[in-house]
Structures are given as structure tokens and as C-alpha cells.
Coordinates of C-alpha atoms and ligand atoms in Angstrom, one line a residue:
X13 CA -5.3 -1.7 28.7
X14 CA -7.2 -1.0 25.4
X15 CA -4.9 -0.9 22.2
X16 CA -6.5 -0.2 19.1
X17 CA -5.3 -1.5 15.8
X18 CA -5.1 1.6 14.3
X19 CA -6.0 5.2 16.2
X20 CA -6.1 8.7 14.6
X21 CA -7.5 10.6 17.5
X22 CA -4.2 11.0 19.0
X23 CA -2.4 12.3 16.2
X24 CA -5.7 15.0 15.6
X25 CA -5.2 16.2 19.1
X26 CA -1.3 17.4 17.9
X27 CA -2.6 19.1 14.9
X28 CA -6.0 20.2 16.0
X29 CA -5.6 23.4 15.6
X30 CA -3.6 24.0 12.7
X31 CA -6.8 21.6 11.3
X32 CA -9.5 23.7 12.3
X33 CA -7.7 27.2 10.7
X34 CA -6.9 25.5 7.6
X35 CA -10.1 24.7 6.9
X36 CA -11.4 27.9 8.1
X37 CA -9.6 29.6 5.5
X38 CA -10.9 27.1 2.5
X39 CA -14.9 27.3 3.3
X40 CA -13.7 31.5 3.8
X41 CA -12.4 31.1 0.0
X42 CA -15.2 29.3 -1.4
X43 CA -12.4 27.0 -3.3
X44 CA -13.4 23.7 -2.2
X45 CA -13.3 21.3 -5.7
X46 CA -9.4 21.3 -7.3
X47 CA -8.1 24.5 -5.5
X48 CA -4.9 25.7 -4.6
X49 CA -4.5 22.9 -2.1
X50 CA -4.3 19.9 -4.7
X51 CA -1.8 21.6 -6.4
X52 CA 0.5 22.6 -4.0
X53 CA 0.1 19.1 -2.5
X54 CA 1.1 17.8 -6.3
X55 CA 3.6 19.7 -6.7
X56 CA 5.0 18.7 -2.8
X57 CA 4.4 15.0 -3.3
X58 CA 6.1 15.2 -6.5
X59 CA 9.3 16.9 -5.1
X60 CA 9.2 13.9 -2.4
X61 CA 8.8 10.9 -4.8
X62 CA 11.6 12.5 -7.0
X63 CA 9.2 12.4 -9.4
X64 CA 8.2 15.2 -12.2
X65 CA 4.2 14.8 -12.2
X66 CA 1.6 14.0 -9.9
X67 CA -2.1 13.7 -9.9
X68 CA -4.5 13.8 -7.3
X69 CA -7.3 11.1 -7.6
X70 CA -10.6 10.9 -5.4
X71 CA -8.8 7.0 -4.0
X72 CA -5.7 5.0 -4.6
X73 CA -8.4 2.4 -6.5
X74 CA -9.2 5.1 -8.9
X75 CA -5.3 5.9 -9.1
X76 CA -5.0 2.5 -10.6
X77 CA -7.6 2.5 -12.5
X78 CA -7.0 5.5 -14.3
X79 CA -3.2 4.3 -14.5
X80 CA -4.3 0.9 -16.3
X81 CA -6.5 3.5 -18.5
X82 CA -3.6 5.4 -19.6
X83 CA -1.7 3.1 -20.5
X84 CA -4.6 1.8 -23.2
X85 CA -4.4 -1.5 -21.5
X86 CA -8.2 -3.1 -21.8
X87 CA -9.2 -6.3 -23.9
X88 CA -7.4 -9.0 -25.4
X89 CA -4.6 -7.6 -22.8
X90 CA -2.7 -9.7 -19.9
X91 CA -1.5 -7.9 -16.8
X92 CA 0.6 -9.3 -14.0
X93 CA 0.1 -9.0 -10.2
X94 CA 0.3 -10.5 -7.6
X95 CA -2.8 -12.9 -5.6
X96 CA -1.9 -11.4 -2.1
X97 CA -3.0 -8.0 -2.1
X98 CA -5.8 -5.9 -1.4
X99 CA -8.6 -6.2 -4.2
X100 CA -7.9 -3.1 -6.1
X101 CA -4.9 -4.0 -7.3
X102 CA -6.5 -6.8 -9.8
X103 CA -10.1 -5.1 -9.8
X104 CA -8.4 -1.9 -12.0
X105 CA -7.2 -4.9 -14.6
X106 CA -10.6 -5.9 -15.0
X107 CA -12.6 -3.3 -14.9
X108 CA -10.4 -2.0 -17.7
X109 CA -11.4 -5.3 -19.6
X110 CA -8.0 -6.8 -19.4
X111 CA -7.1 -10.1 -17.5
X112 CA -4.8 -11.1 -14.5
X113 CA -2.4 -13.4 -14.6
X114 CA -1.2 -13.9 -10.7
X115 CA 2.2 -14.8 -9.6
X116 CA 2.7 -16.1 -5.8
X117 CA 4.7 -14.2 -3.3
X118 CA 8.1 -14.7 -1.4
X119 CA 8.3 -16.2 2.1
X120 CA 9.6 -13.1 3.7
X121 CA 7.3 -9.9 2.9
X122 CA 5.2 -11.4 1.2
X123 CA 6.1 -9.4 -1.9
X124 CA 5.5 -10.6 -5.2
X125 CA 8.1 -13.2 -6.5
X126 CA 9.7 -11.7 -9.4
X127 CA 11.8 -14.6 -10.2
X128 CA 8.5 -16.0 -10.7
X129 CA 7.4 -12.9 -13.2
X130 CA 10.5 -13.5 -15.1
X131 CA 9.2 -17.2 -15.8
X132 CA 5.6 -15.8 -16.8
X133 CA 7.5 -13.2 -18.8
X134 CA 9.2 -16.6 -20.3
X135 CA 6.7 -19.0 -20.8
X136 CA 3.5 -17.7 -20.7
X137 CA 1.5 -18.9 -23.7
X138 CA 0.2 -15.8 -23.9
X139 CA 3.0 -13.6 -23.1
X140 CA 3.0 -11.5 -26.6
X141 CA 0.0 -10.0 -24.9
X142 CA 1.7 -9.5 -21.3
X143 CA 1.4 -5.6 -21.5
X144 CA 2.1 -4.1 -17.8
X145 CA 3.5 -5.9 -13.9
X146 CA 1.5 -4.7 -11.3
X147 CA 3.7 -4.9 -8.1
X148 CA 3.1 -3.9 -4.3
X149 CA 5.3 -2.8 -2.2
X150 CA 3.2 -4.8 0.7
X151 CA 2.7 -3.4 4.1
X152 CA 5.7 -0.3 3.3
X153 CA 8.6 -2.9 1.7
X154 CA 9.7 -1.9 -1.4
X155 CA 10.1 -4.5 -3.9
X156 CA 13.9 -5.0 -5.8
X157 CA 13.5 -2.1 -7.6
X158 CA 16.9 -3.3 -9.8
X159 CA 15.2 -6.0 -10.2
X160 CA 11.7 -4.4 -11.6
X161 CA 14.3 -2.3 -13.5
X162 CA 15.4 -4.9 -15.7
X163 CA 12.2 -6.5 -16.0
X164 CA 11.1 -3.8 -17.6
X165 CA 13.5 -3.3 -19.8
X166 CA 14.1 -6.6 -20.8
X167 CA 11.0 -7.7 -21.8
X168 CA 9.6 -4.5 -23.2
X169 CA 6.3 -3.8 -20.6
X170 CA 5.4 -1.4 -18.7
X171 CA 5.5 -1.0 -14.8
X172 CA 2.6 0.3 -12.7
X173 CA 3.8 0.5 -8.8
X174 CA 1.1 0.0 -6.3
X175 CA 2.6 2.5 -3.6
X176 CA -0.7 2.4 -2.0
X177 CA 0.7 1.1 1.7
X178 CA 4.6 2.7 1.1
X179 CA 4.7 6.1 0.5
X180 CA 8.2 7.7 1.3
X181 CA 10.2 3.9 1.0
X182 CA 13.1 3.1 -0.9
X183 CA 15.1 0.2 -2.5
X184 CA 19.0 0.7 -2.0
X185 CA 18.8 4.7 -1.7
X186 CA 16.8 4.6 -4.9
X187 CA 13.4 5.8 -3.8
X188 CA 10.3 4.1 -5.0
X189 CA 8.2 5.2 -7.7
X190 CA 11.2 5.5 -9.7
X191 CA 11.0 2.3 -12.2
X192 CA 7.2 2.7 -12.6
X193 CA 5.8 3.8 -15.8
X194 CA 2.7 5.3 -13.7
X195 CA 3.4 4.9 -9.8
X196 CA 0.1 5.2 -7.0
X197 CA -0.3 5.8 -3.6
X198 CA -3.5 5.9 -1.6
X199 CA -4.7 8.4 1.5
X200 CA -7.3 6.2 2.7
X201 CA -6.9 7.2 7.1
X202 CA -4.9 4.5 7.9
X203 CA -1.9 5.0 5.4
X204 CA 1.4 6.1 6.6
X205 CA 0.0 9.2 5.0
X206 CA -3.6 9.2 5.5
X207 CA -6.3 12.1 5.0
X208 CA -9.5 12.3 6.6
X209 CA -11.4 10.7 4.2
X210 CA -10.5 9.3 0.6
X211 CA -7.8 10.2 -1.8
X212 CA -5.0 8.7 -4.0
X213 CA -2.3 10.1 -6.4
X214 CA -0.9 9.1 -9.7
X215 CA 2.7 9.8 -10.2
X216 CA 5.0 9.9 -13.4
X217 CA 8.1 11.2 -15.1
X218 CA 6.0 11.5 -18.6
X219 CA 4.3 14.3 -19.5
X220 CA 2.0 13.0 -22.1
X221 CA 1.0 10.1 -19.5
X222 CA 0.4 12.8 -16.7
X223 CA -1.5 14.8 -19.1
X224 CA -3.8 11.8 -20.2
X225 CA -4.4 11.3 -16.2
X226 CA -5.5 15.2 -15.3
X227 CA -7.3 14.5 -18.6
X228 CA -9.1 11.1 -17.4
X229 CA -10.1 12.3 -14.1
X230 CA -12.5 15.4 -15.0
X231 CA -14.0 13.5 -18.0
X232 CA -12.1 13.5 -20.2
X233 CA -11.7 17.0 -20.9
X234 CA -8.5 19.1 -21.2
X235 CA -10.5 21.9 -21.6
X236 CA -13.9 22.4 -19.6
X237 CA -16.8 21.2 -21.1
X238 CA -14.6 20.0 -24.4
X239 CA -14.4 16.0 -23.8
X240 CA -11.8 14.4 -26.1
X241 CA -12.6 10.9 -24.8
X242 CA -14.9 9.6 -22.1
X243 CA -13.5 9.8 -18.3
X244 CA -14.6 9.7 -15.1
X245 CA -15.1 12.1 -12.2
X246 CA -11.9 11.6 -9.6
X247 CA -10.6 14.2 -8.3
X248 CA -8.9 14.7 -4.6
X249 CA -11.1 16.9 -2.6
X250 CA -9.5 20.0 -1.3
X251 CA -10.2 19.7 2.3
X252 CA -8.1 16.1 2.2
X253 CA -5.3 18.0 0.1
X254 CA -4.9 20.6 2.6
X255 CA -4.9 18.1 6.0
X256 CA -2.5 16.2 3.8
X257 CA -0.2 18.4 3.6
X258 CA 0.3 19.6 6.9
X259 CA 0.4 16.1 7.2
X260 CA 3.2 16.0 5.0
X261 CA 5.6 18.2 6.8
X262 CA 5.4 15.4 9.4
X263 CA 5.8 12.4 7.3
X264 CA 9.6 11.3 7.8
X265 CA 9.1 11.7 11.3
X266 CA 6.3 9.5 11.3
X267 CA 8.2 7.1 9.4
X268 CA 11.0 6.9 11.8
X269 CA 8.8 6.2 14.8
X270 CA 7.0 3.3 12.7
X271 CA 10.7 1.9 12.2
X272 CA 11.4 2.5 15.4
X273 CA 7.9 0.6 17.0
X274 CA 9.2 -1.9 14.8
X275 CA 12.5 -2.2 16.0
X276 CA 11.0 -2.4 20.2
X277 CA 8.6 -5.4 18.7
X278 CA 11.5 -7.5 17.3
X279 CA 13.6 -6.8 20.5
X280 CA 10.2 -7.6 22.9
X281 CA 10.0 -10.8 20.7
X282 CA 13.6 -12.0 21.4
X283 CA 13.0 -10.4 25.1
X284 CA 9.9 -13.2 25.6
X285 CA 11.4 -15.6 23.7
X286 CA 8.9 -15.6 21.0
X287 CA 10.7 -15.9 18.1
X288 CA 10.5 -20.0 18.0
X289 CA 7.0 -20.0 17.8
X290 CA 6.4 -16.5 15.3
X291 CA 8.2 -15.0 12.8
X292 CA 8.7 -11.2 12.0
X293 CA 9.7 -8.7 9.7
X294 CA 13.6 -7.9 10.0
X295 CA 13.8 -3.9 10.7
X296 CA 15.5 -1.3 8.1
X297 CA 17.3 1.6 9.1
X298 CA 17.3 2.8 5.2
X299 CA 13.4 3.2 5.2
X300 CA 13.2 0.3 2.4
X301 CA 10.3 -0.5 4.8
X302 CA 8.2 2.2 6.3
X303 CA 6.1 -0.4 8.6
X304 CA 2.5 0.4 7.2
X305 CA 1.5 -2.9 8.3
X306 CA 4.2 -4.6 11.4
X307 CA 2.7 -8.6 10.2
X308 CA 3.8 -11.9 12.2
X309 CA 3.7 -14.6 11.0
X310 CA 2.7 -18.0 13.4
X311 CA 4.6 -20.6 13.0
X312 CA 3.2 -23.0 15.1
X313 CA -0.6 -22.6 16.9
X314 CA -3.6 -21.4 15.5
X315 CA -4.0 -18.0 14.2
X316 CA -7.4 -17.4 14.7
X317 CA -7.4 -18.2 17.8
X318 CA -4.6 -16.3 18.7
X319 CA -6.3 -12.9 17.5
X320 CA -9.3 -14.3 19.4
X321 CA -7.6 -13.8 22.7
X322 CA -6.1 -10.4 21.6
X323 CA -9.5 -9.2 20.9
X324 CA -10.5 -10.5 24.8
X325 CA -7.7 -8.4 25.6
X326 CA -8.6 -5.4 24.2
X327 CA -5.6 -5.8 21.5
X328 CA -7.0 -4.8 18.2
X329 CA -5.2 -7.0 15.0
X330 CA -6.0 -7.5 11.5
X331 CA -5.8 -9.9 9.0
X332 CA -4.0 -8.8 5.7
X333 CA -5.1 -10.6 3.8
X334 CA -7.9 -13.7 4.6
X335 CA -8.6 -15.0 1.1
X336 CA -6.0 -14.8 -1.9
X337 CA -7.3 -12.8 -4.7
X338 CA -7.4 -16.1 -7.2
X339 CA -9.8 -17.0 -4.3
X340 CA -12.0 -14.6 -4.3
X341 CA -15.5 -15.6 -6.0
X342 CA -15.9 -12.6 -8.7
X343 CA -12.4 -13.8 -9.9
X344 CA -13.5 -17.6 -10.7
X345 CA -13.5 -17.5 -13.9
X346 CA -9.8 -17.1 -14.5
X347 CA -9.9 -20.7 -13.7
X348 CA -7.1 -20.8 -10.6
X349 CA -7.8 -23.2 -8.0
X350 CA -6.9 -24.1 -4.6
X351 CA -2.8 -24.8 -4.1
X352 CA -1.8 -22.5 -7.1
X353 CA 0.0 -19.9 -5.2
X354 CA 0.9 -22.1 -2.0
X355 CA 2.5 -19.2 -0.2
X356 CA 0.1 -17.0 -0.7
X357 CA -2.5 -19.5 0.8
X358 CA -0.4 -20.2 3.9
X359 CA 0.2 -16.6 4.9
X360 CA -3.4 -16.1 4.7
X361 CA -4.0 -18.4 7.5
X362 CA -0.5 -17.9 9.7
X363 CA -0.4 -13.6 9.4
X364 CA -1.7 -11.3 12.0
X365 CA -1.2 -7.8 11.5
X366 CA 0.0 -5.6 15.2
X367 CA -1.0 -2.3 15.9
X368 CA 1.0 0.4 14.6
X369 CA 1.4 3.9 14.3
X370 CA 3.2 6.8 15.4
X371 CA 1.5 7.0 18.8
X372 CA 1.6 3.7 19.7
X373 CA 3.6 3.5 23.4
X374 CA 6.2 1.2 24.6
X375 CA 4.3 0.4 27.3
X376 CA 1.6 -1.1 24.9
X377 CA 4.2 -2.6 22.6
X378 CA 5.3 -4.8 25.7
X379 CA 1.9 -5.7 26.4
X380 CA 0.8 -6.6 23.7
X381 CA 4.1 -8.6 23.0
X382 CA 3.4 -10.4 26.8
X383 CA -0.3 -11.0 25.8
X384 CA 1.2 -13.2 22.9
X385 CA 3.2 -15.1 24.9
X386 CA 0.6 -15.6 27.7
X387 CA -1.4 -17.2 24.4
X388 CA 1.4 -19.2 23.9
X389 CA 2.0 -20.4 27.4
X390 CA 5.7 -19.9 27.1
Ligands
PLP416 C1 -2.1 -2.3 -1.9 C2 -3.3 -1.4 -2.1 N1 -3.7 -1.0 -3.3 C3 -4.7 -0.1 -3.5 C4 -5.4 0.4 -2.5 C5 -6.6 1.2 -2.7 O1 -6.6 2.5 -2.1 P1 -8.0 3.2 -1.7 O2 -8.5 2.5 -0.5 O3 -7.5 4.6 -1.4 O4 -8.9 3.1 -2.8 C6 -5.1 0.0 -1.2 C7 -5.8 0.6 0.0 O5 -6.4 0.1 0.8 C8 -4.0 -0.9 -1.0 O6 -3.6 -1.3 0.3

């Protein structure tokens, strides 16, 4: 049996059709660059999020980028995130001229300690020039969003939500993108919802801030050809706004079946009497995770060699992430070193990501679930 990480042929063949018309009907029009599909998606994916604006970026790493932008954050300014992540999530600090400052993550998900922001927010010696938290809500799981809340009022700075892997997740009934400042979600293929090619979103509740955004991403200028500042060329292509949102008429469904293929994993696990030697993610009903990513962590063996075997077995995995960003060469110069953010390091040697998504059987759940305890001779 062959059981790919990740596979978006079988969801195409459900929605073929409906494909193929759609985009008969934009090359008909001629409208293919900021149409009537990236608005009406806006406009949808704002009603969703409970939020009053959104934008439609050309990627989720432009989406923070242009967030950082907004916001005027850029030199001399100190931005908090978290090392265990994927790159964007830092790279839109720098490459706005402002500097990290990284704060490990919790045992569980893996999301970033924010217990440990509070003492940054405390201590820092440069926290007069802490301007913006960064958080992700990692593989679907939002973060405390009370808790981000009253960070945010507290100490005065503003929130950016990297929504990137959790679109449609909630904390407590509250959904997420509601304590952000600026919120961002990415529609790179693989996300929960993913286009068929690249594309992000900004969301906010202020108008000014949305304005600046629509503003930032066709250079700068409200009105064509008038520039008020220099921008950037971002937008979301029509073709991925229109797939996304017949996409987006099926998106709670698709959410239920990844809690559900969560749910069959963590019974399989207890089935095979896996759970001394691997931990999992505990399942929500409430959608406070939406299972981007379903991630085990080892707790004994080796993971590399477990994903070795998998891979002889035609089980695709991943590994989210291998390196912690205060690892990462191009990042040396903020002067972390090795054993700074201890669980951060660990889980990028004990994690291995499962497939999942909506497709995924039962009948592949169980053997991939048998496969790992074949590895572990149990
Ligand atoms: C947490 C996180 N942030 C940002 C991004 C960037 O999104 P994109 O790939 O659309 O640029 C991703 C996507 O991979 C992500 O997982």
C-alpha cells in the first residue's frame, strides 16, 4: 500500500468539474489579475474569520511581510516569535529591518510558550523597543487566545497571528484571528485550505491598517499609477481565488474529517499499544485544532530511522521542523547558540509528521499505525 504524505489528486477528482467551468468562465471574461474572484473570496473569508477586512496576498510570506510593513515596524525595532516555525515567520522581521527575539515552545503542541513572552515582555533589556509577538498557531492549534489577549493589552504591543497552518480554528468558542492586530493565513496546496498554486491573506478589524495593506500590495498606490509610498507587487491571482472558494464551501467539512483521522490515529495508537513508546496530539471536538499537521512525537528510538522504514514502506512523513530557526545559518548573527530553546531542539529530532487529509482511509490509518509498531517490534 502506497500512502502519500499529502495527496490533492483525490480531492480534484470531487471537484473536477466544477474546476474546469470556473475557469472557463475567467479566461471567457478576460478578468484574470484582481477580479471579481478576489473579492468575493475577501469578503467570504472575512465573514468566516469574524473579521471586517481581508486582503488577498500573492503567499502567506508576503502576508507577513506586508503585515510587519504596516505596522511601521523596521529598524531599531524588536519582534517576538517563536524558534520552531517555518522560516517566514522570522524572515518578514528581518527583511523589514527589525530583529527577532525567540522564545521556546511548550511540550505539548509545540506552541510558543507565552509564559515565557511575558518574562521577555519583563526583562528584556531591550523591551522599550519590543514592538509586535509573532505567534503560530502550529500545525492547526490555536494558541491561548485569553492569554495573547492580555499580553497585548498589558504590555502595550501589537499582535500579528500567523494563521498560516489554522485557518477556521478556535480558542474556547472565540475563533482565531480575533486578538491579532493583523492576522495571516497561507494557501500554499497543502493547507487545510490550499489553492493550486500560491496565495495568502491578510486580515484585520482596522480600516486604516487594511487600507495601508491593499495599498502596500499594488505599490503603493491607492490610486493607479499615483504611488504614496513604495510597495510591492502581491496580489492573489484570480484563478487561485476562484478554486478557493469553491474550496471554501467545503472547508468545515474538511475540518471535521481531519479531526476525525485524528481521533482513529489516537485510538489505533492505544489499539497497538503504542502510546509507551510515542506521544500524540490529544483530539478537540471544538475545532481548537484543525489537524494541519497530525505530529508524533518519539519517545524512545530513533526518529530518523523510524521515517526510514516508513519511506521503505511506501508511508510518506515529514519533518516539521529539522533545524530551529535560531539554528539556521542566515540567522547567526543574533548570537543564539546551541541549548537556548531546549524544547525546541528536542522536538526537532523526536517529531514526525503522519499523513493527513480529508481523503486519507481508515484502512491506511491502521497501516500505517501497524507499520510503526512493526518498527518498534512491539
Ligand atoms: C507557519 C507558517 N507561516 C508562514 C507560511 C508561509 O506561507 P507561504 O508558503 O504561502 O508563503 C507558512 C507556509 O508554509 C507556514 O507554515
Amino acid at each position: 500500500m502506497n500512502v502519500p504524505l499529502f495527496d490533492m489528486t483525490r480531492q480534484y477528482e470531487a471537484m473536477r468539474e466544477e474546476i474546469l467551468n470556473t475557469l472557463d468562465n475567467i479566461f471567457k471574461s478576460g478578468k484574470v489579475i484582481l477580479g471579481p474572484n478576489v473579492k468575493s473570496l475577501e469578503e467570504e473569508l472575512a465573514e468566516y474569520t469574524n473579521t471586517k477586512y481581508a486582503i488577498g496576498v500573492a503567499n502567506g510570506s508576503d502576508a507577513l511581510f506586508l503585515a510587519v510593513k504596516a505596522l511601521n515596524i523596521g529598524k531599531g525595532d524588536y519582534v517576538i516569535t517563536t524558534p520552531y516555525t517555518f522560516f517566514a515567520t522570522a524572515s518578514c522581521i528581518t527583511r523589514n529591518g527589525a530583529r527577532p527575539i525567540f522564545v521556546d515552545v511548550e511540550e505539548k503542541y509545540y506552541n510558543m510558550d507565552l509564559d515565557k513572552v511575558e518574562e521577555i515582555l519583563k526583562n528584556h533589556p531591550e523591551k522599550d523597543r519590543i514592538k509586535a509577538i509573532i505567534p503560530v498557531h502550529l500545525f492547526g492549534k490555536t494558541l491561548n487566545l485569553d492569554k495573547l489577549h492580555y499580553l497585548k493589552e498589558k504590555y502595550g504591543i501589537y499582535i500579528i497571528e500567523d494563521g498560516a497552518q489554522s485557518i477556521g480554528s478556535k480558542w474556547n468558542n472565540k475563533n482565531g484571528f480575533s486578538v491579532g492586530d493583523l492576522s495571516i493565513t497561507s494557501f500554499f496546496p497543502t493547507k487545510n485550505l490550499g489553492g493550486y498554486g500560491d496565495g495568502g491573506m491578510v486580515f484585520t478589524n482596522n480600516e486604516s491598517l487594511a487600507n495601508r495593506v491593499r495599498k502596500l500590495r499594488i505599490h503603493g498606490a491607492a490610486k493607479k499609477y499615483y504611488h504614496d509610498e513604495v510597495g510591492f507587487n502581491s496580489r492573489l491571482d484570480e484563478v487561485q481565488a476562484a478554486i478557493l472558494r469553491i474550496k471554501l464551501k467545503h472547508l468545515d467539512e474538511y475540518i471535521e474529517k481531519r479531526i476525525n483521522i485524528a481521533k482513529n490515529y489516537d485510538e489505533f495508537f492505544k489499539k497497538y499499544e503504542l502510546t509507551k513508546v510515542i506521544d500524540y496530539p490529544e483530539v478537540f471536538e471544538d475545532k481548537s485544532h484543525v489537524y494541519h499537521q497530525y505530529v508524533i512525537t518519539l519517545k524512545t528510538g530513533n526518529r530518523d530511522e523510524l521515517r526510514k522504514f516508513l519511506t521503505e514502506k511506501e508511508i510518506g512523513t515529514s519533518i516539521y521542523y529539522p533545524k530551529g530557526l535560531h539554528q539556521q545559518k542566515c540567522f547567526e548573527y543574533l548570537g543564539y547558540k546551541e541549548g537556548d530553546f531546549p524544547i525546541t531542539e528536542k522536538a526537532t529530532k523526536t517529531t514526525l509528521a503522519l499523513p493527513i487529509f480529508p481523503e486519507l482511509t481508515i484502512e491506511e490509518q491502521e497501516f500505517i499505525v501497524k507499520s510503526i509498531k512493526n518498527f518498534f517490534n512491539i
